[in-house]
PDB file of C-alpha atoms in Angstrom:
ATOM      1  CA  MET K  33      -0.243   0.030   0.200  1.00 43.00           C
ATOM      2  CA  THR K  34       1.235   3.666  -0.789  1.00 48.00           C
ATOM      3  CA  GLU K  35       2.127   6.279   1.432  1.00 55.00           C
ATOM      4  CA  PRO K  36      -0.137   9.377   1.560  1.00 57.00           C
ATOM      5  CA  SER K  37       0.498  11.756  -1.128  1.00 63.00           C
ATOM      6  CA  THR K  38       1.607  14.780   1.354  1.00 90.00           C
ATOM      7  CA  ILE K  39       0.301  17.463  -1.037  1.00 97.00           C
ATOM      8  CA  THR K  40       0.212  20.667   0.827  1.00 97.00           C
ATOM      9  CA  GLY K  41      -1.645  23.122  -1.387  1.00 98.00           C
ATOM     10  CA  LEU K  42      -1.215  25.067  -4.567  1.00 98.00           C
ATOM     11  CA  HIS K  43       2.266  25.981  -5.817  1.00 98.00           C
ATOM     12  CA  HIS K  44       1.932  27.769  -9.165  1.00 98.00           C
ATOM     13  CA  VAL K  45      -0.452  27.999 -11.732  1.00 98.00           C
ATOM     14  CA  THR K  46       0.807  28.919 -15.266  1.00 98.00           C
ATOM     15  CA  ALA K  47      -1.294  30.349 -18.132  1.00 98.00           C
ATOM     16  CA  ILE K  48      -1.023  31.388 -21.469  1.00 98.00           C
ATOM     17  CA  ALA K  49      -0.638  35.327 -22.440  1.00 98.00           C
ATOM     18  CA  GLY K  50      -0.130  37.250 -25.320  1.00 98.00           C
ATOM     19  CA  ASP K  51       2.590  40.002 -25.819  1.00 97.00           C
ATOM     20  CA  PRO K  52       5.129  39.631 -22.813  1.00 97.00           C
ATOM     21  CA  GLN K  53       5.475  43.175 -22.195  1.00 96.00           C
ATOM     22  CA  GLU K  54       1.762  43.549 -21.852  1.00 96.00           C
ATOM     23  CA  ASN K  55       1.895  41.012 -19.505  1.00 97.00           C
ATOM     24  CA  LEU K  56       4.622  42.311 -17.514  1.00 97.00           C
ATOM     25  CA  ASN K  57       2.861  45.835 -17.191  1.00 96.00           C
ATOM     26  CA  PHE K  58      -0.233  44.474 -15.861  1.00 96.00           C
ATOM     27  CA  TYR K  59       0.966  41.642 -13.430  1.00 97.00           C
ATOM     28  CA  SER K  60       3.909  43.825 -12.000  1.00 97.00           C
ATOM     29  CA  GLY K  61       2.858  47.176 -12.887  1.00 96.00           C
ATOM     30  CA  ALA K  62      -1.269  46.975 -12.145  1.00 96.00           C
ATOM     31  CA  LEU K  63      -1.447  44.188  -9.824  1.00 97.00           C
ATOM     32  CA  GLY K  64       1.825  44.743  -8.013  1.00 97.00           C
ATOM     33  CA  LEU K  65       3.367  41.495  -7.949  1.00 98.00           C
ATOM     34  CA  ARG K  66       7.064  40.883  -8.116  1.00 98.00           C
ATOM     35  CA  LEU K  67       8.698  39.601 -11.255  1.00 98.00           C
ATOM     36  CA  VAL K  68      10.801  36.805  -9.406  1.00 98.00           C
ATOM     37  CA  LYS K  69      12.119  34.746 -12.568  1.00 98.00           C
ATOM     38  CA  ARG K  70      12.704  35.839 -15.882  1.00 98.00           C
ATOM     39  CA  THR K  71      13.633  32.725 -17.962  1.00 98.00           C
ATOM     40  CA  VAL K  72      12.325  30.651 -21.000  1.00 98.00           C
ATOM     41  CA  ASN K  73       9.881  27.999 -21.742  1.00 98.00           C
ATOM     42  CA  GLN K  74      12.132  24.881 -21.357  1.00 97.00           C
ATOM     43  CA  ASP K  75      10.286  22.910 -23.863  1.00 95.00           C
ATOM     44  CA  VAL K  76       9.896  25.774 -26.072  1.00 93.00           C
ATOM     45  CA  PRO K  77      13.058  27.949 -25.242  1.00 96.00           C
ATOM     46  CA  ASN K  78      12.477  30.473 -27.969  1.00 94.00           C
ATOM     47  CA  SER K  79       9.732  32.387 -25.640  1.00 97.00           C
ATOM     48  CA  TYR K  80       9.607  33.422 -22.177  1.00 98.00           C
ATOM     49  CA  HIS K  81       8.353  32.020 -18.979  1.00 98.00           C
ATOM     50  CA  LEU K  82       7.584  34.654 -16.610  1.00 98.00           C
ATOM     51  CA  PHE K  83       7.014  34.233 -12.957  1.00 98.00           C
ATOM     52  CA  TYR K  84       5.165  36.447 -10.606  1.00 98.00           C
ATOM     53  CA  ALA K  85       5.061  35.956  -6.580  1.00 98.00           C
ATOM     54  CA  ASP K  86       5.474  37.994  -3.527  1.00 98.00           C
ATOM     55  CA  GLY K  87       8.350  39.708  -2.284  1.00 98.00           C
ATOM     56  CA  GLU K  88      10.298  36.440  -1.071  1.00 98.00           C
ATOM     57  CA  ALA K  89       8.959  34.221  -3.867  1.00 98.00           C
ATOM     58  CA  HIS K  90       7.331  31.839  -1.671  1.00 98.00           C
ATOM     59  CA  PRO K  91       5.672  28.644  -2.905  1.00 97.00           C
ATOM     60  CA  GLY K  92       2.024  29.020  -3.475  1.00 98.00           C
ATOM     61  CA  ALA K  93       2.625  32.768  -4.499  1.00 98.00           C
ATOM     62  CA  ASP K  94       3.611  31.749  -8.250  1.00 97.00           C
ATOM     63  CA  LEU K  95       1.336  33.026 -10.916  1.00 98.00           C
ATOM     64  CA  THR K  96       3.412  32.372 -14.365  1.00 98.00           C
ATOM     65  CA  PHE K  97       2.918  32.860 -17.906  1.00 98.00           C
ATOM     66  CA  PHE K  98       4.056  31.257 -21.360  1.00 98.00           C
ATOM     67  CA  PRO K  99       3.544  34.373 -23.447  1.00 98.00           C
ATOM     68  CA  TRP K 100       2.668  33.298 -26.773  1.00 97.00           C
ATOM     69  CA  PRO K 101       1.208  36.227 -28.917  1.00 95.00           C
ATOM     70  CA  ASP K 102       0.881  34.189 -31.995  1.00 95.00           C
ATOM     71  CA  GLN K 103      -1.321  31.556 -30.596  1.00 95.00           C
ATOM     72  CA  PRO K 104      -5.212  32.092 -31.239  1.00 96.00           C
ATOM     73  CA  PRO K 105      -7.573  32.839 -28.092  1.00 96.00           C
ATOM     74  CA  ALA K 106      -8.404  29.909 -26.364  1.00 97.00           C
ATOM     75  CA  ARG K 107     -11.967  28.322 -26.793  1.00 96.00           C
ATOM     76  CA  ARG K 108     -13.372  28.192 -23.433  1.00 96.00           C
ATOM     77  CA  GLY K 109     -14.905  25.093 -22.123  1.00 97.00           C
ATOM     78  CA  THR K 110     -14.550  21.604 -19.996  1.00 98.00           C
ATOM     79  CA  GLY K 111     -11.391  20.433 -18.881  1.00 97.00           C
ATOM     80  CA  LEU K 112      -9.705  23.570 -18.391  1.00 97.00           C
ATOM     81  CA  ALA K 113      -9.046  25.727 -15.463  1.00 97.00           C
ATOM     82  CA  SER K 114     -11.944  28.360 -15.691  1.00 97.00           C
ATOM     83  CA  GLU K 115     -10.447  31.062 -13.103  1.00 98.00           C
ATOM     84  CA  ILE K 116      -7.471  31.790 -10.923  1.00 98.00           C
ATOM     85  CA  ALA K 117      -8.299  33.456  -7.582  1.00 98.00           C
ATOM     86  CA  LEU K 118      -5.578  35.307  -5.701  1.00 98.00           C
ATOM     87  CA  ALA K 119      -5.699  36.487  -2.144  1.00 98.00           C
ATOM     88  CA  VAL K 120      -6.088  39.707  -0.718  1.00 98.00           C
ATOM     89  CA  PRO K 121      -6.569  41.073   2.512  1.00 98.00           C
ATOM     90  CA  VAL K 122      -9.787  41.785   4.094  1.00 98.00           C
ATOM     91  CA  ASP K 123     -11.262  45.292   3.209  1.00 98.00           C
ATOM     92  CA  SER K 124      -9.063  45.911   0.157  1.00 98.00           C
ATOM     93  CA  ILE K 125     -11.766  44.857  -2.263  1.00 98.00           C
ATOM     94  CA  ASP K 126     -12.586  48.741  -2.997  1.00 97.00           C
ATOM     95  CA  TYR K 127      -8.880  49.833  -3.197  1.00 97.00           C
ATOM     96  CA  TRP K 128      -8.676  47.572  -6.049  1.00 98.00           C
ATOM     97  CA  ILE K 129     -11.768  48.318  -7.956  1.00 97.00           C
ATOM     98  CA  GLU K 130     -10.278  51.933  -7.979  1.00 95.00           C
ATOM     99  CA  ARG K 131      -6.989  50.861  -8.880  1.00 96.00           C
ATOM    100  CA  LEU K 132      -7.788  48.422 -11.640  1.00 96.00           C
ATOM    101  CA  ALA K 133     -10.201  51.071 -13.363  1.00 92.00           C
ATOM    102  CA  ARG K 134      -6.861  52.143 -15.003  1.00 85.00           C
ATOM    103  CA  SER K 135      -5.568  49.108 -15.709  1.00 89.00           C
ATOM    104  CA  GLY K 136      -6.986  47.818 -19.035  1.00 83.00           C
ATOM    105  CA  ALA K 137      -8.755  45.121 -17.384  1.00 91.00           C
ATOM    106  CA  GLN K 138     -12.214  44.372 -17.292  1.00 96.00           C
ATOM    107  CA  VAL K 139     -13.648  44.403 -13.928  1.00 97.00           C
ATOM    108  CA  GLY K 140     -16.680  42.702 -12.506  1.00 98.00           C
ATOM    109  CA  LYS K 141     -19.153  43.545  -9.784  1.00 97.00           C
ATOM    110  CA  PRO K 142     -17.968  42.591  -6.363  1.00 98.00           C
ATOM    111  CA  GLU K 143     -19.849  39.227  -5.237  1.00 98.00           C
ATOM    112  CA  THR K 144     -19.816  37.269  -1.997  1.00 98.00           C
ATOM    113  CA  ARG K 145     -18.250  33.465  -2.267  1.00 98.00           C
ATOM    114  CA  ARG K 146     -18.994  31.535   1.093  1.00 97.00           C
ATOM    115  CA  GLY K 147     -18.856  34.546   2.814  1.00 97.00           C
ATOM    116  CA  ALA K 148     -15.698  36.116   1.530  1.00 98.00           C
ATOM    117  CA  ARG K 149     -15.840  39.302  -0.730  1.00 98.00           C
ATOM    118  CA  ALA K 150     -14.833  38.557  -4.309  1.00 98.00           C
ATOM    119  CA  LEU K 151     -13.743  40.818  -7.200  1.00 98.00           C
ATOM    120  CA  PRO K 152     -14.015  38.839 -10.734  1.00 98.00           C
ATOM    121  CA  LEU K 153     -11.830  40.336 -13.724  1.00 98.00           C
ATOM    122  CA  VAL K 154     -10.460  39.751 -16.938  1.00 97.00           C
ATOM    123  CA  ASP K 155      -6.608  40.477 -17.788  1.00 97.00           C
ATOM    124  CA  PRO K 156      -5.969  42.329 -20.960  1.00 95.00           C
ATOM    125  CA  HIS K 157      -5.243  39.047 -22.737  1.00 97.00           C
ATOM    126  CA  GLY K 158      -8.671  37.514 -21.856  1.00 97.00           C
ATOM    127  CA  LEU K 159      -7.462  35.323 -18.687  1.00 98.00           C
ATOM    128  CA  ASP K 160     -10.368  35.202 -15.862  1.00 98.00           C
ATOM    129  CA  LEU K 161      -9.153  36.377 -12.484  1.00 98.00           C
ATOM    130  CA  ALA K 162     -10.791  37.073  -8.938  1.00 98.00           C
ATOM    131  CA  LEU K 163      -9.260  38.693  -6.077  1.00 98.00           C
ATOM    132  CA  VAL K 164     -11.012  37.304  -2.959  1.00 98.00           C
ATOM    133  CA  GLU K 165     -10.549  38.647   0.612  1.00 98.00           C
ATOM    134  CA  THR K 166      -9.350  36.252   3.507  1.00 98.00           C
ATOM    135  CA  ALA K 167      -7.769  36.554   6.565  1.00 98.00           C
ATOM    136  CA  ASP K 168      -6.194  33.221   6.596  1.00 98.00           C
ATOM    137  CA  GLU K 169      -2.662  32.745   7.788  1.00 95.00           C
ATOM    138  CA  ARG K 170      -0.170  32.749   4.859  1.00 95.00           C
ATOM    139  CA  GLU K 171       3.438  32.726   3.728  1.00 95.00           C
ATOM    140  CA  PHE K 172       3.684  36.212   2.598  1.00 98.00           C
ATOM    141  CA  SER K 173       6.428  38.684   2.282  1.00 98.00           C
ATOM    142  CA  PRO K 174       5.428  42.473   1.046  1.00 98.00           C
ATOM    143  CA  TRP K 175       7.563  43.489  -2.069  1.00 98.00           C
ATOM    144  CA  ALA K 176       9.054  47.037  -1.053  1.00 97.00           C
ATOM    145  CA  ALA K 177       9.499  48.143  -4.473  1.00 96.00           C
ATOM    146  CA  SER K 178       5.615  47.525  -5.519  1.00 96.00           C
ATOM    147  CA  ALA K 179       3.229  50.404  -6.674  1.00 95.00           C
ATOM    148  CA  VAL K 180       0.628  48.755  -4.280  1.00 97.00           C
ATOM    149  CA  PRO K 181       0.935  49.375  -0.698  1.00 97.00           C
ATOM    150  CA  ALA K 182       2.279  46.339   1.628  1.00 98.00           C
ATOM    151  CA  ALA K 183      -1.422  46.526   3.436  1.00 98.00           C
ATOM    152  CA  ARG K 184      -2.967  45.861  -0.068  1.00 98.00           C
ATOM    153  CA  GLN K 185      -0.972  43.852  -1.943  1.00 98.00           C
ATOM    154  CA  ILE K 186      -1.878  40.400  -3.252  1.00 98.00           C
ATOM    155  CA  ARG K 187      -0.869  37.550  -0.712  1.00 98.00           C
ATOM    156  CA  GLY K 188      -0.711  34.630  -3.015  1.00 98.00           C
ATOM    157  CA  LEU K 189      -2.782  32.240  -4.958  1.00 98.00           C
ATOM    158  CA  HIS K 190      -6.324  31.603  -3.257  1.00 98.00           C
ATOM    159  CA  ALA K 191      -8.014  28.715  -5.249  1.00 98.00           C
ATOM    160  CA  VAL K 192      -8.449  27.386  -8.955  1.00 98.00           C
ATOM    161  CA  ARG K 193     -11.989  27.075 -10.703  1.00 98.00           C
ATOM    162  CA  LEU K 194     -12.410  24.197 -12.959  1.00 98.00           C
ATOM    163  CA  TRP K 195     -15.134  23.205 -15.643  1.00 98.00           C
ATOM    164  CA  GLU K 196     -15.751  19.267 -15.812  1.00 98.00           C
ATOM    165  CA  ARG K 197     -18.344  17.465 -17.918  1.00 97.00           C
ATOM    166  CA  ASP K 198     -18.396  14.948 -15.214  1.00 96.00           C
ATOM    167  CA  ILE K 199     -17.639  15.884 -11.600  1.00 97.00           C
ATOM    168  CA  ALA K 200     -17.792  12.462 -10.105  1.00 97.00           C
ATOM    169  CA  LEU K 201     -14.614  11.247 -12.189  1.00 96.00           C
ATOM    170  CA  SER K 202     -12.449  14.117 -10.686  1.00 98.00           C
ATOM    171  CA  ALA K 203     -13.923  13.890  -7.292  1.00 98.00           C
ATOM    172  CA  ARG K 204     -13.017  10.293  -6.891  1.00 98.00           C
ATOM    173  CA  PHE K 205      -9.541  10.991  -8.106  1.00 98.00           C
ATOM    174  CA  LEU K 206      -8.973  14.010  -5.840  1.00 98.00           C
ATOM    175  CA  THR K 207     -10.328  12.559  -2.491  1.00 98.00           C
ATOM    176  CA  ALA K 208      -9.121   8.882  -3.239  1.00 97.00           C
ATOM    177  CA  THR K 209      -5.675   9.700  -4.749  1.00 97.00           C
ATOM    178  CA  LEU K 210      -4.432  13.371  -3.858  1.00 98.00           C
ATOM    179  CA  ASP K 211      -6.097  13.347  -0.312  1.00 97.00           C
ATOM    180  CA  PHE K 212      -8.485  16.191  -1.052  1.00 98.00           C
ATOM    181  CA  THR K 213     -11.813  16.411   1.503  1.00 98.00           C
ATOM    182  CA  SER K 214     -14.963  17.631  -0.068  1.00 98.00           C
ATOM    183  CA  ALA K 215     -16.171  20.681   1.335  1.00 98.00           C
ATOM    184  CA  GLY K 216     -19.756  20.765  -0.354  1.00 98.00           C
ATOM    185  CA  GLU K 217     -21.233  23.194  -2.953  1.00 98.00           C
ATOM    186  CA  GLU K 218     -22.565  26.458  -3.192  1.00 98.00           C
ATOM    187  CA  ASP K 219     -24.135  28.172  -6.388  1.00 98.00           C
ATOM    188  CA  GLY K 220     -23.217  25.209  -8.350  1.00 98.00           C
ATOM    189  CA  TRP K 221     -19.697  25.078  -7.182  1.00 98.00           C
ATOM    190  CA  HIS K 222     -18.170  22.340  -5.476  1.00 98.00           C
ATOM    191  CA  ARG K 223     -15.403  22.748  -3.238  1.00 98.00           C
ATOM    192  CA  TYR K 224     -12.242  20.499  -2.571  1.00 98.00           C
ATOM    193  CA  THR K 225      -9.827  21.367   0.020  1.00 98.00           C
ATOM    194  CA  LEU K 226      -6.215  19.871   1.306  1.00 98.00           C
ATOM    195  CA  GLY K 227      -5.375  19.541   4.649  1.00 95.00           C
ATOM    196  CA  ASP K 228      -7.091  21.719   7.084  1.00 93.00           C
ATOM    197  CA  GLY K 229      -8.517  24.131   3.798  1.00 96.00           C
ATOM    198  CA  GLY K 230      -8.057  27.549   3.589  1.00 97.00           C
ATOM    199  CA  SER K 231      -6.727  30.257   1.430  1.00 98.00           C
ATOM    200  CA  GLY K 232      -3.891  28.486  -1.050  1.00 98.00           C
ATOM    201  CA  ARG K 233      -5.157  24.979  -0.606  1.00 98.00           C
ATOM    202  CA  GLN K 234      -8.452  24.589  -2.224  1.00 97.00           C
ATOM    203  CA  LEU K 235      -9.990  24.494  -5.817  1.00 98.00           C
ATOM    204  CA  GLU K 236     -13.945  24.366  -6.933  1.00 98.00           C
ATOM    205  CA  ILE K 237     -15.437  22.525  -9.516  1.00 98.00           C
ATOM    206  CA  ARG K 238     -18.456  23.156 -11.781  1.00 98.00           C
ATOM    207  CA  GLU K 239     -19.917  20.379 -13.813  1.00 98.00           C
ATOM    208  CA  LEU K 240     -21.399  21.574 -17.186  1.00 98.00           C
ATOM    209  CA  PRO K 241     -22.096  18.386 -18.955  1.00 97.00           C
ATOM    210  CA  GLN K 242     -23.757  19.838 -22.129  1.00 96.00           C
ATOM    211  CA  MET K 243     -20.421  22.299 -22.614  1.00 97.00           C
ATOM    212  CA  ALA K 244     -18.035  21.186 -25.502  1.00 97.00           C
ATOM    213  CA  ARG K 245     -14.376  20.572 -24.398  1.00 97.00           C
ATOM    214  CA  GLY K 246     -12.043  23.639 -24.447  1.00 97.00           C
ATOM    215  CA  SER K 247      -8.714  24.319 -25.905  1.00 97.00           C
ATOM    216  CA  TRP K 248      -5.432  25.899 -24.998  1.00 97.00           C
ATOM    217  CA  GLY K 249      -4.995  29.257 -26.538  1.00 97.00           C
ATOM    218  CA  THR K 250      -4.313  33.050 -25.115  1.00 98.00           C
ATOM    219  CA  GLY K 251      -6.234  33.785 -21.983  1.00 98.00           C
ATOM    220  CA  VAL K 252      -6.551  30.233 -20.170  1.00 98.00           C
ATOM    221  CA  THR K 253      -4.740  28.278 -18.032  1.00 98.00           C
ATOM    222  CA  HIS K 254      -2.075  25.864 -19.280  1.00 98.00           C
ATOM    223  CA  HIS K 255      -1.528  23.876 -15.903  1.00 98.00           C
ATOM    224  CA  VAL K 256      -1.928  23.950 -12.164  1.00 98.00           C
ATOM    225  CA  ALA K 257       0.760  22.732  -9.982  1.00 98.00           C
ATOM    226  CA  TRP K 258       0.218  21.552  -6.362  1.00 98.00           C
ATOM    227  CA  ARG K 259       2.895  21.728  -3.897  1.00 98.00           C
ATOM    228  CA  VAL K 260       5.244  18.741  -2.330  1.00 98.00           C
ATOM    229  CA  PRO K 261       7.650  19.582   0.295  1.00 97.00           C
ATOM    230  CA  ASP K 262      10.362  17.286  -1.259  1.00 97.00           C
ATOM    231  CA  ASP K 263      11.535  14.767  -3.494  1.00 97.00           C
ATOM    232  CA  PRO K 264      10.652  11.697  -1.526  1.00 97.00           C
ATOM    233  CA  SER K 265       7.111  13.281  -1.060  1.00 97.00           C
ATOM    234  CA  GLU K 266       6.746  13.886  -4.815  1.00 97.00           C
ATOM    235  CA  LEU K 267       7.936  10.270  -5.623  1.00 97.00           C
ATOM    236  CA  ALA K 268       5.129   8.926  -3.291  1.00 96.00           C
ATOM    237  CA  ALA K 269       2.591  11.036  -4.589  1.00 97.00           C
ATOM    238  CA  ARG K 270       3.627   9.872  -8.257  1.00 97.00           C
ATOM    239  CA  GLU K 271       3.228   6.203  -7.279  1.00 97.00           C
ATOM    240  CA  ARG K 272      -0.165   6.998  -6.319  1.00 97.00           C
ATOM    241  CA  ILE K 273      -1.344   8.845  -9.418  1.00 98.00           C
ATOM    242  CA  ALA K 274       0.273   6.178 -11.336  1.00 98.00           C
ATOM    243  CA  ALA K 275      -1.662   3.321  -9.309  1.00 98.00           C
ATOM    244  CA  ALA K 276      -4.835   5.416 -10.222  1.00 98.00           C
ATOM    245  CA  HIS K 277      -3.860   5.094 -13.892  1.00 98.00           C
ATOM    246  CA  ARG K 278      -3.531   8.693 -14.533  1.00 98.00           C
ATOM    247  CA  ARG K 279       0.032   8.199 -16.388  1.00 98.00           C
ATOM    248  CA  PRO K 280       2.198  10.545 -14.705  1.00 98.00           C
ATOM    249  CA  THR K 281       5.692  11.570 -16.401  1.00 98.00           C
ATOM    250  CA  GLU K 282       8.860  11.035 -14.753  1.00 98.00           C
ATOM    251  CA  VAL K 283      10.360  13.515 -12.622  1.00 98.00           C
ATOM    252  CA  ILE K 284      11.684  16.535 -14.660  1.00 98.00           C
ATOM    253  CA  ASP K 285      14.229  18.627 -13.251  1.00 98.00           C
ATOM    254  CA  ARG K 286      13.110  22.281 -13.697  1.00 98.00           C
ATOM    255  CA  PHE K 287      16.098  23.589 -11.860  1.00 98.00           C
ATOM    256  CA  TRP K 288      14.182  25.907  -9.376  1.00 98.00           C
ATOM    257  CA  PHE K 289      11.905  22.929  -8.384  1.00 98.00           C
ATOM    258  CA  LYS K 290      11.271  19.145  -9.632  1.00 98.00           C
ATOM    259  CA  SER K 291       8.131  18.399 -11.689  1.00 98.00           C
ATOM    260  CA  VAL K 292       5.729  15.690 -12.645  1.00 98.00           C
ATOM    261  CA  TYR K 293       2.760  16.044 -14.928  1.00 98.00           C
ATOM    262  CA  PHE K 294      -0.379  14.234 -15.314  1.00 98.00           C
ATOM    263  CA  LEU K 295      -3.840  14.974 -16.531  1.00 98.00           C
ATOM    264  CA  GLU K 296      -6.848  14.564 -14.112  1.00 98.00           C
ATOM    265  CA  PRO K 297      -9.865  12.729 -14.964  1.00 98.00           C
ATOM    266  CA  GLY K 298     -11.490  15.692 -16.343  1.00 97.00           C
ATOM    267  CA  GLY K 299      -8.916  16.500 -18.810  1.00 98.00           C
ATOM    268  CA  VAL K 300      -7.203  19.563 -16.712  1.00 98.00           C
ATOM    269  CA  LEU K 301      -3.274  19.200 -16.725  1.00 98.00           C
ATOM    270  CA  PHE K 302      -2.000  19.255 -13.431  1.00 98.00           C
ATOM    271  CA  GLU K 303       1.582  19.188 -12.063  1.00 98.00           C
ATOM    272  CA  LEU K 304       3.330  18.038  -9.084  1.00 98.00           C
ATOM    273  CA  ALA K 305       6.058  20.532  -7.889  1.00 98.00           C
ATOM    274  CA  THR K 306       8.469  20.528  -5.007  1.00 98.00           C
ATOM    275  CA  ASP K 307       9.187  23.414  -2.850  1.00 98.00           C
ATOM    276  CA  GLY K 308      12.948  23.433  -3.753  1.00 97.00           C
ATOM    277  CA  PRO K 309      15.408  24.463  -4.187  1.00 98.00           C
ATOM    278  CA  GLY K 310      13.583  27.842  -5.188  1.00 98.00           C
ATOM    279  CA  PHE K 311      14.460  31.045  -7.257  1.00 98.00           C
ATOM    280  CA  THR K 312      17.423  31.841  -5.200  1.00 98.00           C
ATOM    281  CA  ALA K 313      19.465  28.905  -6.384  1.00 97.00           C
ATOM    282  CA  ASP K 314      20.864  31.234  -9.385  1.00 97.00           C
ATOM    283  CA  GLU K 315      19.923  34.397  -8.148  1.00 98.00           C
ATOM    284  CA  GLU K 316      20.388  36.909  -5.105  1.00 98.00           C
ATOM    285  CA  MET K 317      16.831  37.471  -3.085  1.00 98.00           C
ATOM    286  CA  ASP K 318      17.543  41.456  -3.996  1.00 97.00           C
ATOM    287  CA  HIS K 319      17.760  40.820  -7.639  1.00 97.00           C
ATOM    288  CA  LEU K 320      15.490  38.142  -8.570  1.00 98.00           C
ATOM    289  CA  GLY K 321      13.894  38.877 -12.198  1.00 97.00           C
ATOM    290  CA  GLU K 322      15.923  41.475 -13.115  1.00 96.00           C
ATOM    291  CA  ARG K 323      17.728  39.573 -15.895  1.00 96.00           C
ATOM    292  CA  LEU K 324      17.273  36.598 -18.390  1.00 98.00           C
ATOM    293  CA  VAL K 325      18.383  33.464 -16.371  1.00 98.00           C
ATOM    294  CA  LEU K 326      18.669  29.914 -17.949  1.00 98.00           C
ATOM    295  CA  PRO K 327      19.011  26.567 -16.370  1.00 97.00           C
ATOM    296  CA  PRO K 328      22.298  25.243 -16.655  1.00 97.00           C
ATOM    297  CA  TRP K 329      21.516  22.870 -19.879  1.00 97.00           C
ATOM    298  CA  LEU K 330      20.037  25.749 -21.747  1.00 98.00           C
ATOM    299  CA  GLU K 331      23.085  28.259 -20.997  1.00 98.00           C
ATOM    300  CA  PRO K 332      25.367  27.001 -24.101  1.00 97.00           C
ATOM    301  CA  ARG K 333      22.344  28.208 -26.176  1.00 97.00           C
ATOM    302  CA  ARG K 334      22.079  31.641 -24.664  1.00 98.00           C
ATOM    303  CA  GLN K 335      23.133  33.729 -27.626  1.00 97.00           C
ATOM    304  CA  GLN K 336      20.690  31.963 -30.034  1.00 97.00           C
ATOM    305  CA  ILE K 337      17.770  32.196 -27.341  1.00 98.00           C
ATOM    306  CA  VAL K 338      18.419  35.682 -26.525  1.00 97.00           C
ATOM    307  CA  SER K 339      18.278  36.788 -30.233  1.00 96.00           C
ATOM    308  CA  GLY K 340      14.896  35.316 -30.550  1.00 95.00           C
ATOM    309  CA  LEU K 341      13.383  36.770 -27.530  1.00 97.00           C
ATOM    310  CA  PRO K 342      11.610  40.470 -27.532  1.00 96.00           C
ATOM    311  CA  PRO K 343      12.930  42.811 -25.329  1.00 94.00           C
ATOM    312  CA  LEU K 344      11.242  43.658 -21.954  1.00 96.00           C
ATOM    313  CA  GLU K 345      11.433  46.987 -20.430  1.00 93.00           C
ATOM    314  CA  TYR K 346      11.838  46.864 -16.793  1.00 88.00           C
ATOM    315  CA  PRO K 347      10.547  48.152 -14.272  1.00 84.00           C
ATOM    316  CA  PRO K 348       7.221  47.849 -15.903  1.00 85.00           C
ATOM    317  CA  GLN K 349       4.918  50.896 -16.899  1.00 78.00           C
ATOM    318  CA  LEU K 350       2.650  51.499 -14.354  1.00 75.00           C
ATOM    319  CA  PRO K 351      -0.919  52.699 -14.812  1.00 68.00           C
TER     320      PRO K 351
END
């Protein structure tokens, strides 16, 4: 019998963006997140991979992007993450409404989700986001250089929402294999939590049996990564996933963490990602994100890679 999976929460969520400078201006300039790693997609190294997080790049704060401006817009549908929720402090939604009014984002009306105020919005490239107020304790360090005051800054990933054709298949996998617990349903959204639940340790699923399957493109989530503390925990979780016939990849060294990828039963691409070594493995904390960094195996190709990348203006333009 295999050991429990020891998945502790969200590690990062990666989405597909359009123009990289526009992405940087919105997420670092408007949302005030810190660019903590400027690198390339290791599988498609002629394109950027941009990582945003809190002031000290804690796992669980990472929102990352593949800027692929030549991609067509995504086709929304089942088998994809439909929204990324970001944690903000209690009583900060009004601040964010005012700030986002000049950001280029489409801002919806505030709503209440399980007693918490939430602000849905759509980023400049079509990605659905929500800012959700929470008082839950989190790993968080403010970014001193942010244009957003420390008391209003985004605390990290709060939750993800998925659209599925058959919730039963995904629910069984989440609870039996990944050790999630059902937290009930509200307004058609079924919540599942890890550990004691709370901000950064939850996902929600809406069952939409008549909706067609979605497809990747700009403005949609590419994959959802879940935290494991170390290599043994990742291998134990991988064993459970393999036993559930989800065909996980072998462990892939991403240099700043190690990854295992697999499709959950509804078709959403999931990842296991280790907490370490972390983004300071090759940069000083005070200088994260200031220059293009490559994993050692891509370093011999630096000149070729750099020549194919558009320049990025940093610090970003502020709204």
